[in-house]
PDB file of C-alpha atoms and ligand atoms in Angstrom:
ATOM      1  CA  LEU A 569     -15.196  -6.469 -19.090  1.00 55.00           C
ATOM      2  CA  PRO A 570     -17.228  -3.344 -19.891  1.00 55.00           C
ATOM      3  CA  LEU A 571     -16.735  -0.793 -17.113  1.00 59.00           C
ATOM      4  CA  GLU A 572     -20.394  -1.006 -16.090  1.00 56.00           C
ATOM      5  CA  GLU A 573     -19.898  -4.650 -15.156  1.00 68.00           C
ATOM      6  CA  GLY A 574     -16.439  -4.574 -13.601  1.00 84.00           C
ATOM      7  CA  TRP A 575     -14.043  -2.403 -11.634  1.00 91.00           C
ATOM      8  CA  ALA A 576     -14.203   1.353 -12.168  1.00 90.00           C
ATOM      9  CA  ILE A 577     -10.821   1.234 -13.886  1.00 90.00           C
ATOM     10  CA  ARG A 578     -10.042  -0.911 -16.887  1.00 91.00           C
ATOM     11  CA  LEU A 579      -7.499  -3.649 -16.205  1.00 94.00           C
ATOM     12  CA  ARG A 580      -4.991  -5.414 -18.437  1.00 94.00           C
ATOM     13  CA  LYS A 581      -3.064  -8.535 -17.663  1.00 95.00           C
ATOM     14  CA  TYR A 582       0.720  -8.265 -17.893  1.00 96.00           C
ATOM     15  CA  GLN A 583       3.201 -10.906 -16.727  1.00 96.00           C
ATOM     16  CA  GLY A 584       0.539 -12.622 -14.633  1.00 97.00           C
ATOM     17  CA  PHE A 585      -0.875  -9.518 -12.895  1.00 97.00           C
ATOM     18  CA  TRP A 586      -3.858  -7.241 -13.583  1.00 96.00           C
ATOM     19  CA  PHE A 587      -2.708  -3.652 -14.069  1.00 96.00           C
ATOM     20  CA  PRO A 588      -4.820  -0.512 -14.390  1.00 95.00           C
ATOM     21  CA  GLN A 589      -4.677   0.044 -18.139  1.00 94.00           C
ATOM     22  CA  GLN A 590      -3.850   3.741 -17.754  1.00 93.00           C
ATOM     23  CA  ILE A 591      -0.854   3.015 -15.546  1.00 95.00           C
ATOM     24  CA  LEU A 592       0.572  -0.003 -17.341  1.00 96.00           C
ATOM     25  CA  PRO A 593       2.650   1.903 -19.922  1.00 95.00           C
ATOM     26  CA  GLY A 594       4.127   3.994 -17.095  1.00 95.00           C
ATOM     27  CA  SER A 595       4.879   0.880 -15.053  1.00 96.00           C
ATOM     28  CA  MET A 596       6.662  -0.650 -18.011  1.00 95.00           C
ATOM     29  CA  ALA A 597       8.641   2.549 -18.667  1.00 95.00           C
ATOM     30  CA  MET A 598       9.612   2.655 -15.022  1.00 96.00           C
ATOM     31  CA  GLN A 599      10.697  -0.968 -15.112  1.00 94.00           C
ATOM     32  CA  GLN A 600      13.009  -0.139 -18.015  1.00 93.00           C
ATOM     33  CA  ASN A 601      14.297   3.296 -17.071  1.00 95.00           C
ATOM     34  CA  PHE A 602      14.190   3.853 -13.334  1.00 97.00           C
ATOM     35  CA  LYS A 603      17.622   4.355 -11.810  1.00 97.00           C
ATOM     36  CA  ALA A 604      17.710   3.523  -8.153  1.00 98.00           C
ATOM     37  CA  ARG A 605      20.185   5.025  -5.695  1.00 98.00           C
ATOM     38  CA  PRO A 606      21.762   2.829  -3.034  1.00 97.00           C
ATOM     39  CA  ASP A 607      20.096   4.793  -0.206  1.00 97.00           C
ATOM     40  CA  ASP A 608      16.579   4.735  -1.714  1.00 98.00           C
ATOM     41  CA  VAL A 609      13.900   3.172   0.470  1.00 98.00           C
ATOM     42  CA  PHE A 610      10.889   1.589  -1.217  1.00 98.00           C
ATOM     43  CA  VAL A 611       7.413   1.245   0.261  1.00 98.00           C
ATOM     44  CA  LEU A 612       5.702  -1.577  -1.606  1.00 98.00           C
ATOM     45  CA  SER A 613       2.241  -3.046  -1.421  1.00 98.00           C
ATOM     46  CA  HIS A 614      -0.798  -4.459  -3.074  1.00 98.00           C
ATOM     47  CA  PRO A 615      -3.248  -1.509  -2.970  1.00 98.00           C
ATOM     48  CA  LYS A 616      -5.657  -1.203  -0.039  1.00 98.00           C
ATOM     49  CA  SER A 617      -3.299  -3.004   2.318  1.00 98.00           C
ATOM     50  CA  GLY A 618      -2.211   0.013   4.390  1.00 98.00           C
ATOM     51  CA  THR A 619       0.089   1.797   1.926  1.00 98.00           C
ATOM     52  CA  THR A 620      -0.966   5.308   2.978  1.00 98.00           C
ATOM     53  CA  TRP A 621      -0.190   4.577   6.621  1.00 98.00           C
ATOM     54  CA  LEU A 622       3.150   2.906   5.910  1.00 98.00           C
ATOM     55  CA  LYS A 623       4.175   5.849   3.714  1.00 98.00           C
ATOM     56  CA  ALA A 624       3.327   8.310   6.479  1.00 98.00           C
ATOM     57  CA  LEU A 625       5.197   6.304   9.120  1.00 98.00           C
ATOM     58  CA  THR A 626       8.318   5.800   7.016  1.00 98.00           C
ATOM     59  CA  TYR A 627       8.376   9.462   5.988  1.00 98.00           C
ATOM     60  CA  ALA A 628       7.814  10.667   9.558  1.00 98.00           C
ATOM     61  CA  ILE A 629      10.607   8.417  10.836  1.00 98.00           C
ATOM     62  CA  VAL A 630      13.163   9.484   8.245  1.00 98.00           C
ATOM     63  CA  THR A 631      12.395  13.221   8.546  1.00 97.00           C
ATOM     64  CA  ARG A 632      11.916  13.353  12.324  1.00 97.00           C
ATOM     65  CA  THR A 633      14.972  15.500  13.017  1.00 96.00           C
ATOM     66  CA  LYS A 634      14.283  17.798  10.085  1.00 96.00           C
ATOM     67  CA  TYR A 635      10.838  19.057  11.079  1.00 97.00           C
ATOM     68  CA  PRO A 636       9.184  19.673  14.450  1.00 96.00           C
ATOM     69  CA  PHE A 637       6.084  17.524  14.916  1.00 96.00           C
ATOM     70  CA  ASP A 638       3.770  20.536  15.189  1.00 96.00           C
ATOM     71  CA  ARG A 639       4.948  21.879  11.820  1.00 96.00           C
ATOM     72  CA  HIS A 640       5.487  18.636   9.984  1.00 98.00           C
ATOM     73  CA  PRO A 641       4.795  18.390   6.212  1.00 98.00           C
ATOM     74  CA  LEU A 642       2.398  15.517   6.934  1.00 98.00           C
ATOM     75  CA  LEU A 643       0.088  18.044   8.596  1.00 98.00           C
ATOM     76  CA  SER A 644      -0.444  19.884   5.321  1.00 97.00           C
ATOM     77  CA  GLN A 645       0.343  17.256   2.680  1.00 97.00           C
ATOM     78  CA  ASN A 646      -1.229  13.905   1.954  1.00 98.00           C
ATOM     79  CA  PRO A 647       1.221  10.984   2.482  1.00 98.00           C
ATOM     80  CA  HIS A 648       0.982  10.246  -1.258  1.00 97.00           C
ATOM     81  CA  GLU A 649       2.495  13.677  -1.948  1.00 96.00           C
ATOM     82  CA  CYS A 650       5.385  13.106   0.454  1.00 97.00           C
ATOM     83  CA  VAL A 651       6.076   9.600  -0.882  1.00 98.00           C
ATOM     84  CA  PRO A 652       5.150   9.491  -4.574  1.00 97.00           C
ATOM     85  CA  LEU A 653       3.740   6.451  -6.334  1.00 97.00           C
ATOM     86  CA  MET A 654       6.417   5.956  -8.997  1.00 97.00           C
ATOM     87  CA  ASP A 655       4.118   3.903 -11.206  1.00 96.00           C
ATOM     88  CA  ARG A 656       1.862   6.937 -11.579  1.00 94.00           C
ATOM     89  CA  SER A 657       4.682   9.477 -11.935  1.00 95.00           C
ATOM     90  CA  TYR A 658       6.007   7.473 -14.870  1.00 96.00           C
ATOM     91  CA  SER A 659       2.570   7.262 -16.451  1.00 93.00           C
ATOM     92  CA  THR A 660       1.934  11.022 -16.216  1.00 92.00           C
ATOM     93  CA  GLY A 661       5.355  12.172 -17.408  1.00 91.00           C
ATOM     94  CA  GLN A 662       6.390  13.308 -13.924  1.00 92.00           C
ATOM     95  CA  ASP A 663       9.325  10.937 -13.669  1.00 95.00           C
ATOM     96  CA  SER A 664      11.750  13.881 -13.719  1.00 95.00           C
ATOM     97  CA  GLU A 665      10.316  14.889 -10.336  1.00 95.00           C
ATOM     98  CA  ILE A 666      11.370  11.518  -8.960  1.00 97.00           C
ATOM     99  CA  GLU A 667      14.845  12.007 -10.385  1.00 95.00           C
ATOM    100  CA  ALA A 668      15.048  15.486  -8.870  1.00 97.00           C
ATOM    101  CA  MET A 669      14.186  14.322  -5.354  1.00 97.00           C
ATOM    102  CA  PRO A 670      17.058  14.733  -2.902  1.00 96.00           C
ATOM    103  CA  SER A 671      18.463  11.627  -1.223  1.00 96.00           C
ATOM    104  CA  PRO A 672      17.515   9.714   0.758  1.00 95.00           C
ATOM    105  CA  ARG A 673      14.347   9.181  -1.274  1.00 98.00           C
ATOM    106  CA  ILE A 674      11.325   7.262  -0.041  1.00 98.00           C
ATOM    107  CA  LEU A 675       9.422   5.957  -3.036  1.00 98.00           C
ATOM    108  CA  ASN A 676       6.349   3.820  -3.507  1.00 98.00           C
ATOM    109  CA  SER A 677       5.290   1.202  -6.029  1.00 98.00           C
ATOM    110  CA  HIS A 678       2.559  -1.389  -6.402  1.00 98.00           C
ATOM    111  CA  LEU A 679       4.634  -3.514  -8.777  1.00 98.00           C
ATOM    112  CA  PRO A 680       5.035  -7.160  -7.814  1.00 98.00           C
ATOM    113  CA  TYR A 681       8.579  -8.134  -6.840  1.00 98.00           C
ATOM    114  CA  SER A 682       9.193  -9.984 -10.111  1.00 98.00           C
ATOM    115  CA  LEU A 683       8.579  -6.775 -12.067  1.00 97.00           C
ATOM    116  CA  LEU A 684      10.564  -4.299  -9.959  1.00 98.00           C
ATOM    117  CA  PRO A 685      13.165  -2.319 -11.928  1.00 97.00           C
ATOM    118  CA  HIS A 686      16.472  -4.130 -12.136  1.00 96.00           C
ATOM    119  CA  SER A 687      18.490  -1.342 -10.491  1.00 97.00           C
ATOM    120  CA  ILE A 688      16.468  -1.647  -7.264  1.00 98.00           C
ATOM    121  CA  LYS A 689      17.501  -5.272  -6.995  1.00 96.00           C
ATOM    122  CA  SER A 690      21.092  -4.907  -8.148  1.00 96.00           C
ATOM    123  CA  LEU A 691      21.739  -2.065  -5.679  1.00 97.00           C
ATOM    124  CA  ASP A 692      20.242  -4.089  -2.841  1.00 96.00           C
ATOM    125  CA  CYS A 693      17.931  -1.244  -1.751  1.00 98.00           C
ATOM    126  CA  GLN A 694      15.836  -1.498   1.416  1.00 98.00           C
ATOM    127  CA  LEU A 695      12.315  -2.723   0.616  1.00 98.00           C
ATOM    128  CA  ILE A 696       9.350  -2.473   2.970  1.00 98.00           C
ATOM    129  CA  TYR A 697       6.210  -4.430   2.108  1.00 98.00           C
ATOM    130  CA  VAL A 698       2.838  -4.355   3.811  1.00 98.00           C
ATOM    131  CA  CYS A 699       0.043  -6.887   3.430  1.00 98.00           C
ATOM    132  CA  ARG A 700      -3.375  -7.326   5.006  1.00 98.00           C
ATOM    133  CA  ASP A 701      -6.138  -9.873   5.512  1.00 98.00           C
ATOM    134  CA  PRO A 702      -7.500 -10.362   1.955  1.00 98.00           C
ATOM    135  CA  LYS A 703     -11.080 -10.041   3.224  1.00 98.00           C
ATOM    136  CA  ASP A 704     -10.401  -6.502   4.426  1.00 98.00           C
ATOM    137  CA  VAL A 705      -8.404  -5.689   1.271  1.00 98.00           C
ATOM    138  CA  LEU A 706     -11.443  -6.622  -0.788  1.00 98.00           C
ATOM    139  CA  VAL A 707     -13.867  -4.555   1.313  1.00 98.00           C
ATOM    140  CA  SER A 708     -11.501  -1.591   1.189  1.00 97.00           C
ATOM    141  CA  ARG A 709     -11.139  -1.973  -2.592  1.00 96.00           C
ATOM    142  CA  TRP A 710     -14.888  -2.187  -3.070  1.00 96.00           C
ATOM    143  CA  PHE A 711     -15.480   1.101  -1.256  1.00 95.00           C
ATOM    144  CA  PHE A 712     -12.589   2.783  -3.067  1.00 95.00           C
ATOM    145  CA  ASN A 713     -13.890   1.459  -6.360  1.00 93.00           C
ATOM    146  CA  ASN A 714     -17.304   2.967  -5.658  1.00 91.00           C
ATOM    147  CA  ARG A 715     -15.680   6.326  -4.991  1.00 90.00           C
ATOM    148  CA  MET A 716     -13.791   6.102  -8.283  1.00 88.00           C
ATOM    149  CA  ARG A 717     -16.818   5.458 -10.463  1.00 83.00           C
ATOM    150  CA  SER A 718     -17.863   8.297 -12.681  1.00 74.00           C
ATOM    151  CA  GLU A 719     -21.076  10.069 -11.866  1.00 74.00           C
ATOM    152  CA  GLY A 720     -24.247   8.218 -12.728  1.00 75.00           C
ATOM    153  CA  MET A 721     -22.583   4.795 -12.733  1.00 79.00           C
ATOM    154  CA  GLU A 722     -24.113   2.284 -10.349  1.00 81.00           C
ATOM    155  CA  PRO A 723     -21.672   0.720  -7.880  1.00 84.00           C
ATOM    156  CA  ILE A 724     -20.977  -2.913  -8.739  1.00 90.00           C
ATOM    157  CA  PRO A 725     -22.669  -5.322  -6.331  1.00 93.00           C
ATOM    158  CA  PHE A 726     -20.319  -6.522  -3.589  1.00 95.00           C
ATOM    159  CA  THR A 727     -20.949 -10.120  -4.652  1.00 95.00           C
ATOM    160  CA  LYS A 728     -19.589  -9.302  -8.121  1.00 95.00           C
ATOM    161  CA  ALA A 729     -16.469  -7.672  -6.659  1.00 96.00           C
ATOM    162  CA  PHE A 730     -16.060 -10.730  -4.433  1.00 97.00           C
ATOM    163  CA  GLU A 731     -16.164 -13.112  -7.390  1.00 96.00           C
ATOM    164  CA  MET A 732     -13.660 -11.127  -9.427  1.00 96.00           C
ATOM    165  CA  PHE A 733     -11.322 -10.713  -6.454  1.00 97.00           C
ATOM    166  CA  CYS A 734     -11.372 -14.453  -5.652  1.00 97.00           C
ATOM    167  CA  GLU A 735     -10.448 -15.161  -9.272  1.00 96.00           C
ATOM    168  CA  GLY A 736      -7.483 -12.834  -8.954  1.00 97.00           C
ATOM    169  CA  ASN A 737      -9.081 -10.224 -11.183  1.00 96.00           C
ATOM    170  CA  SER A 738      -8.587  -6.971  -9.275  1.00 96.00           C
ATOM    171  CA  PRO A 739      -6.137  -4.066  -9.572  1.00 97.00           C
ATOM    172  CA  TYR A 740      -2.626  -5.568  -9.079  1.00 97.00           C
ATOM    173  CA  GLY A 741      -4.168  -8.968  -8.412  1.00 97.00           C
ATOM    174  CA  PRO A 742      -3.974 -11.829  -7.907  1.00 98.00           C
ATOM    175  CA  LEU A 743      -3.368 -10.595  -4.377  1.00 98.00           C
ATOM    176  CA  TRP A 744      -1.841 -13.883  -3.166  1.00 98.00           C
ATOM    177  CA  GLU A 745       0.832 -14.040  -5.840  1.00 98.00           C
ATOM    178  CA  HIS A 746       1.731 -10.401  -5.105  1.00 98.00           C
ATOM    179  CA  VAL A 747       2.124 -11.111  -1.397  1.00 98.00           C
ATOM    180  CA  LEU A 748       3.937 -14.404  -1.910  1.00 98.00           C
ATOM    181  CA  GLU A 749       6.630 -12.901  -4.131  1.00 98.00           C
ATOM    182  CA  TYR A 750       7.577 -10.399  -1.412  1.00 98.00           C
ATOM    183  CA  TRP A 751       7.174 -12.959   1.356  1.00 98.00           C
ATOM    184  CA  GLU A 752       9.593 -15.334  -0.317  1.00 98.00           C
ATOM    185  CA  GLU A 753      12.088 -12.556  -0.958  1.00 98.00           C
ATOM    186  CA  SER A 754      11.833 -11.458   2.693  1.00 98.00           C
ATOM    187  CA  GLN A 755      12.665 -15.015   3.740  1.00 98.00           C
ATOM    188  CA  ARG A 756      15.705 -15.037   1.459  1.00 98.00           C
ATOM    189  CA  ARG A 757      16.964 -11.545   2.356  1.00 97.00           C
ATOM    190  CA  PRO A 758      15.452 -10.505   5.703  1.00 97.00           C
ATOM    191  CA  ASP A 759      17.930  -7.647   6.139  1.00 97.00           C
ATOM    192  CA  LYS A 760      16.812  -6.124   2.834  1.00 98.00           C
ATOM    193  CA  VAL A 761      13.080  -6.897   2.705  1.00 98.00           C
ATOM    194  CA  LEU A 762      10.937  -5.999   5.701  1.00 98.00           C
ATOM    195  CA  PHE A 763       7.606  -7.817   5.508  1.00 98.00           C
ATOM    196  CA  LEU A 764       4.828  -6.268   7.590  1.00 98.00           C
ATOM    197  CA  LYS A 765       1.200  -7.065   8.246  1.00 98.00           C
ATOM    198  CA  TYR A 766      -1.347  -4.262   8.636  1.00 98.00           C
ATOM    199  CA  GLU A 767      -2.901  -6.094  11.584  1.00 97.00           C
ATOM    200  CA  GLU A 768       0.384  -6.251  13.517  1.00 97.00           C
ATOM    201  CA  MET A 769       0.864  -2.527  12.843  1.00 98.00           C
ATOM    202  CA  LEU A 770      -2.534  -1.900  14.425  1.00 98.00           C
ATOM    203  CA  GLU A 771      -1.721  -4.101  17.391  1.00 97.00           C
ATOM    204  CA  GLU A 772       1.759  -2.833  18.172  1.00 98.00           C
ATOM    205  CA  PRO A 773       2.432   0.454  16.382  1.00 98.00           C
ATOM    206  CA  MET A 774       5.321   1.410  18.700  1.00 98.00           C
ATOM    207  CA  ARG A 775       7.190  -1.828  18.083  1.00 98.00           C
ATOM    208  CA  ILE A 776       6.689  -1.521  14.327  1.00 98.00           C
ATOM    209  CA  VAL A 777       7.834   2.112  14.250  1.00 98.00           C
ATOM    210  CA  LYS A 778      11.039   1.154  16.081  1.00 98.00           C
ATOM    211  CA  ARG A 779      11.570  -1.785  13.742  1.00 98.00           C
ATOM    212  CA  LEU A 780      11.019   0.461  10.710  1.00 98.00           C
ATOM    213  CA  ALA A 781      13.489   3.044  11.985  1.00 98.00           C
ATOM    214  CA  GLN A 782      16.110   0.372  12.542  1.00 98.00           C
ATOM    215  CA  PHE A 783      15.462  -1.134   9.133  1.00 98.00           C
ATOM    216  CA  VAL A 784      15.919   2.160   7.261  1.00 98.00           C
ATOM    217  CA  GLY A 785      19.125   2.873   9.159  1.00 97.00           C
ATOM    218  CA  CYS A 786      17.993   5.564  11.585  1.00 97.00           C
ATOM    219  CA  PRO A 787      17.127   3.799  14.844  1.00 98.00           C
ATOM    220  CA  PHE A 788      15.726   5.842  17.732  1.00 98.00           C
ATOM    221  CA  THR A 789      18.349   6.847  20.282  1.00 98.00           C
ATOM    222  CA  PRO A 790      17.695   6.112  23.968  1.00 98.00           C
ATOM    223  CA  GLU A 791      17.201   9.890  24.444  1.00 98.00           C
ATOM    224  CA  GLU A 792      14.590  10.008  21.694  1.00 98.00           C
ATOM    225  CA  GLU A 793      12.781   7.077  23.238  1.00 98.00           C
ATOM    226  CA  LYS A 794      12.821   8.784  26.634  1.00 98.00           C
ATOM    227  CA  GLU A 795      11.520  12.010  25.117  1.00 98.00           C
ATOM    228  CA  GLY A 796       8.563  10.181  23.535  1.00 98.00           C
ATOM    229  CA  VAL A 797       9.598  10.618  19.884  1.00 98.00           C
ATOM    230  CA  VAL A 798       8.320   7.145  18.963  1.00 98.00           C
ATOM    231  CA  GLU A 799       4.906   8.080  20.396  1.00 98.00           C
ATOM    232  CA  GLU A 800       4.984  11.355  18.453  1.00 98.00           C
ATOM    233  CA  VAL A 801       5.503   9.469  15.179  1.00 98.00           C
ATOM    234  CA  VAL A 802       2.683   7.056  15.972  1.00 98.00           C
ATOM    235  CA  LYS A 803       0.379   9.940  16.954  1.00 98.00           C
ATOM    236  CA  LEU A 804       1.145  12.043  13.878  1.00 98.00           C
ATOM    237  CA  CYS A 805       0.413   9.118  11.544  1.00 98.00           C
ATOM    238  CA  SER A 806      -2.558   7.702  13.428  1.00 98.00           C
ATOM    239  CA  PHE A 807      -5.754   7.156  11.493  1.00 98.00           C
ATOM    240  CA  ASP A 808      -7.766   9.674  13.545  1.00 98.00           C
ATOM    241  CA  LYS A 809      -5.123  12.364  13.252  1.00 98.00           C
ATOM    242  CA  MET A 810      -4.594  11.913   9.515  1.00 98.00           C
ATOM    243  CA  LYS A 811      -8.312  11.700   8.801  1.00 98.00           C
ATOM    244  CA  SER A 812      -8.977  14.949  10.689  1.00 97.00           C
ATOM    245  CA  LEU A 813      -6.509  17.071   8.683  1.00 97.00           C
ATOM    246  CA  GLU A 814      -7.965  19.548   6.229  1.00 97.00           C
ATOM    247  CA  VAL A 815      -5.688  18.291   3.417  1.00 97.00           C
ATOM    248  CA  ASN A 816      -7.067  14.789   3.918  1.00 97.00           C
ATOM    249  CA  ILE A 817     -10.681  15.943   4.030  1.00 96.00           C
ATOM    250  CA  SER A 818     -11.022  18.176   1.006  1.00 94.00           C
ATOM    251  CA  GLY A 819      -7.610  17.952  -0.696  1.00 95.00           C
ATOM    252  CA  LYS A 820      -7.081  16.082  -3.968  1.00 94.00           C
ATOM    253  CA  LEU A 821      -3.994  14.501  -5.469  1.00 93.00           C
ATOM    254  CA  ARG A 822      -5.184  15.342  -8.981  1.00 89.00           C
ATOM    255  CA  PRO A 823      -8.103  17.495 -10.095  1.00 85.00           C
ATOM    256  CA  GLU A 824     -10.011  14.619 -11.712  1.00 85.00           C
ATOM    257  CA  PHE A 825      -9.381  12.185  -8.868  1.00 87.00           C
ATOM    258  CA  VAL A 826     -11.275  11.338  -5.676  1.00 90.00           C
ATOM    259  CA  THR A 827     -10.789  13.594  -2.652  1.00 92.00           C
ATOM    260  CA  ASN A 828      -8.092  12.440  -0.245  1.00 95.00           C
ATOM    261  CA  ASP A 829     -10.657  11.337   2.329  1.00 95.00           C
ATOM    262  CA  ALA A 830     -11.139   8.193   0.192  1.00 95.00           C
ATOM    263  CA  PHE A 831      -7.778   6.971   1.560  1.00 97.00           C
ATOM    264  CA  PHE A 832      -9.020   7.235   5.155  1.00 97.00           C
ATOM    265  CA  ARG A 833     -12.228   5.249   5.310  1.00 97.00           C
ATOM    266  CA  LYS A 834     -12.575   3.130   8.443  1.00 97.00           C
ATOM    267  CA  GLY A 835      -9.028   2.154   9.277  1.00 97.00           C
ATOM    268  CA  GLY A 836      -9.184  -1.044  11.294  1.00 96.00           C
ATOM    269  CA  ALA A 837      -9.300  -4.810  11.046  1.00 97.00           C
ATOM    270  CA  GLY A 838     -12.376  -6.942  10.520  1.00 96.00           C
ATOM    271  CA  ASP A 839     -14.775  -4.655   8.636  1.00 97.00           C
ATOM    272  CA  TRP A 840     -15.336  -7.639   6.323  1.00 97.00           C
ATOM    273  CA  ARG A 841     -17.810  -8.918   8.930  1.00 96.00           C
ATOM    274  CA  ASN A 842     -20.164  -6.105   7.955  1.00 97.00           C
ATOM    275  CA  HIS A 843     -20.085  -7.004   4.263  1.00 96.00           C
ATOM    276  CA  MET A 844     -19.604 -10.762   3.920  1.00 96.00           C
ATOM    277  CA  ASP A 845     -21.738 -13.577   5.169  1.00 95.00           C
ATOM    278  CA  PRO A 846     -19.924 -16.441   6.906  1.00 95.00           C
ATOM    279  CA  GLU A 847     -20.014 -18.556   3.766  1.00 97.00           C
ATOM    280  CA  MET A 848     -18.311 -15.904   1.658  1.00 97.00           C
ATOM    281  CA  ALA A 849     -15.706 -15.361   4.347  1.00 97.00           C
ATOM    282  CA  ARG A 850     -15.021 -19.092   4.516  1.00 96.00           C
ATOM    283  CA  LYS A 851     -14.697 -19.274   0.746  1.00 97.00           C
ATOM    284  CA  LEU A 852     -12.186 -16.434   0.579  1.00 97.00           C
ATOM    285  CA  ASP A 853     -10.277 -17.839   3.561  1.00 97.00           C
ATOM    286  CA  ARG A 854     -10.077 -21.187   1.765  1.00 97.00           C
ATOM    287  CA  VAL A 855      -8.703 -19.549  -1.377  1.00 97.00           C
ATOM    288  CA  THR A 856      -6.081 -17.824   0.774  1.00 97.00           C
ATOM    289  CA  GLU A 857      -5.149 -21.014   2.606  1.00 96.00           C
ATOM    290  CA  GLN A 858      -4.775 -22.934  -0.650  1.00 97.00           C
ATOM    291  CA  LYS A 859      -2.693 -20.242  -2.287  1.00 97.00           C
ATOM    292  CA  LEU A 860      -0.360 -19.850   0.703  1.00 97.00           C
ATOM    293  CA  GLU A 861      -0.072 -23.527   1.502  1.00 96.00           C
ATOM    294  CA  GLY A 862       3.489 -24.537   2.317  1.00 96.00           C
ATOM    295  CA  SER A 863       4.783 -20.954   2.344  1.00 97.00           C
ATOM    296  CA  GLY A 864       4.766 -20.562   6.129  1.00 96.00           C
ATOM    297  CA  LEU A 865       2.708 -17.371   5.741  1.00 97.00           C
ATOM    298  CA  THR A 866      -0.825 -16.824   7.055  1.00 95.00           C
ATOM    299  CA  LEU A 867      -3.006 -13.859   6.160  1.00 95.00           C
ATOM    300  CA  ASN A 868      -6.445 -14.589   7.549  1.00 83.00           C
ATOM    301  CA  ALA A 869      -6.757 -12.516  10.674  1.00 70.00           C
ATOM    302  CA  VAL A 870      -8.036 -14.748  13.471  1.00 56.00           C
ATOM    303  CA  GLY A 871     -11.548 -14.278  14.893  1.00 42.00           C
TER     304      GLY A 871
HETATM  305  P1  A3P B 944     -10.301   0.718   5.013  1.00 89.77           P
HETATM  306  O1  A3P B 944     -10.881   0.966   3.663  1.00 89.77           O
HETATM  307  O2  A3P B 944     -10.545  -0.677   5.503  1.00 89.77           O
HETATM  308  O3  A3P B 944     -10.697   1.751   6.023  1.00 89.77           O
HETATM  309  P2  A3P B 944      -4.078   1.857   1.008  1.00 89.77           P
HETATM  310  O4  A3P B 944      -3.435   2.991   1.709  1.00 89.77           O
HETATM  311  O5  A3P B 944      -3.147   0.723   0.714  1.00 89.77           O
HETATM  312  O6  A3P B 944      -4.899   2.293  -0.126  1.00 89.77           O
HETATM  313  O7  A3P B 944      -5.085   1.212   2.088  1.00 89.77           O
HETATM  314  C1  A3P B 944      -6.202   1.925   2.524  1.00 89.77           C
HETATM  315  C2  A3P B 944      -6.669   1.370   3.856  1.00 89.77           C
HETATM  316  O8  A3P B 944      -5.780   1.801   4.891  1.00 89.77           O
HETATM  317  C3  A3P B 944      -8.048   1.900   4.199  1.00 89.77           C
HETATM  318  O9  A3P B 944      -8.700   0.849   4.896  1.00 89.77           O
HETATM  319  C4  A3P B 944      -7.704   3.080   5.097  1.00 89.77           C
HETATM  320  O10 A3P B 944      -8.748   3.483   5.936  1.00 89.77           O
HETATM  321  C5  A3P B 944      -6.517   2.533   5.868  1.00 89.77           C
HETATM  322  N1  A3P B 944      -5.667   3.604   6.429  1.00 89.77           N
HETATM  323  C6  A3P B 944      -5.292   4.757   5.843  1.00 89.77           C
HETATM  324  N2  A3P B 944      -4.537   5.487   6.665  1.00 89.77           N
HETATM  325  C7  A3P B 944      -4.435   4.810   7.823  1.00 89.77           C
HETATM  326  C8  A3P B 944      -3.793   5.059   9.080  1.00 89.77           C
HETATM  327  N3  A3P B 944      -3.137   6.186   9.302  1.00 89.77           N
HETATM  328  N4  A3P B 944      -3.895   4.118  10.044  1.00 89.77           N
HETATM  329  C9  A3P B 944      -4.583   2.981   9.846  1.00 89.77           C
HETATM  330  N5  A3P B 944      -5.219   2.678   8.666  1.00 89.77           N
HETATM  331  C10 A3P B 944      -5.150   3.584   7.674  1.00 89.77           C
END
């Protein structure tokens, strides 16, 4: 599709998924060349599902004894700087920075499970995946897409984005196949693949933070729990806190890119109600139900 009629970034289909054209060569290079370490932790997601938040939480958990909470790197760096998106590093020639990172590394990718580098699987690394109600993923994508458009370009109508998304044509789509691959793997290897939902993170952040800490091998001690360290992690990474930081207001990951505030838009569940009529919502819910049928997974947030 010409850019004026589709997403702000050009997509190309590879092995069943739509990749941003600019990133695809990097993703393929990473698939071939990335060498995992046994203690690497991977944050994985379909974009707009809560990646930024999960990166911040995982990073804050793993580094909690290294930095005091009032002088934490997350106060002056965007979570995407602390936990790099490998797919991009490999597409911009910054893969040596990934190799130079000290262990234990926390790394991020949007690759579907079937395309993850072999070494990640053969070393049995810990994988954390987050997913979200597809209706909210779409709304979040639409806003992000509008921010990414070059000056003078009209935003695509929401109805157009809706159609493309339902057909699976969106960055890293089809969403359902992406989610299902990780879901199935988490059912096979629950001790190695932690499958989270954005909505349950919103509902019970403390429980999720404790679960995450346990999963990455650094559970909170009873003393830490008594001292309120779990609360500190939740507070540091909360939407309001992160959104209020100077680095996340005016900072940029790359000069030509959107400002970091684009990653902190509304931060909740159910914004789809403000953008979809009931018929659209029902249609997208039906697509989701059909795609997930028999998997034991549900994604449509109730209500
Ligand atoms: P909305 O656009 O619905 O507000 P990703 O990080 O995968 O790109 O997902 C972005 C979505 O996560 C955005 O959703 C954003 O506002 C939300 N988000 C970012 N940081 C968050 C945080 N600390 N807590 C809760 N949601 C957050």
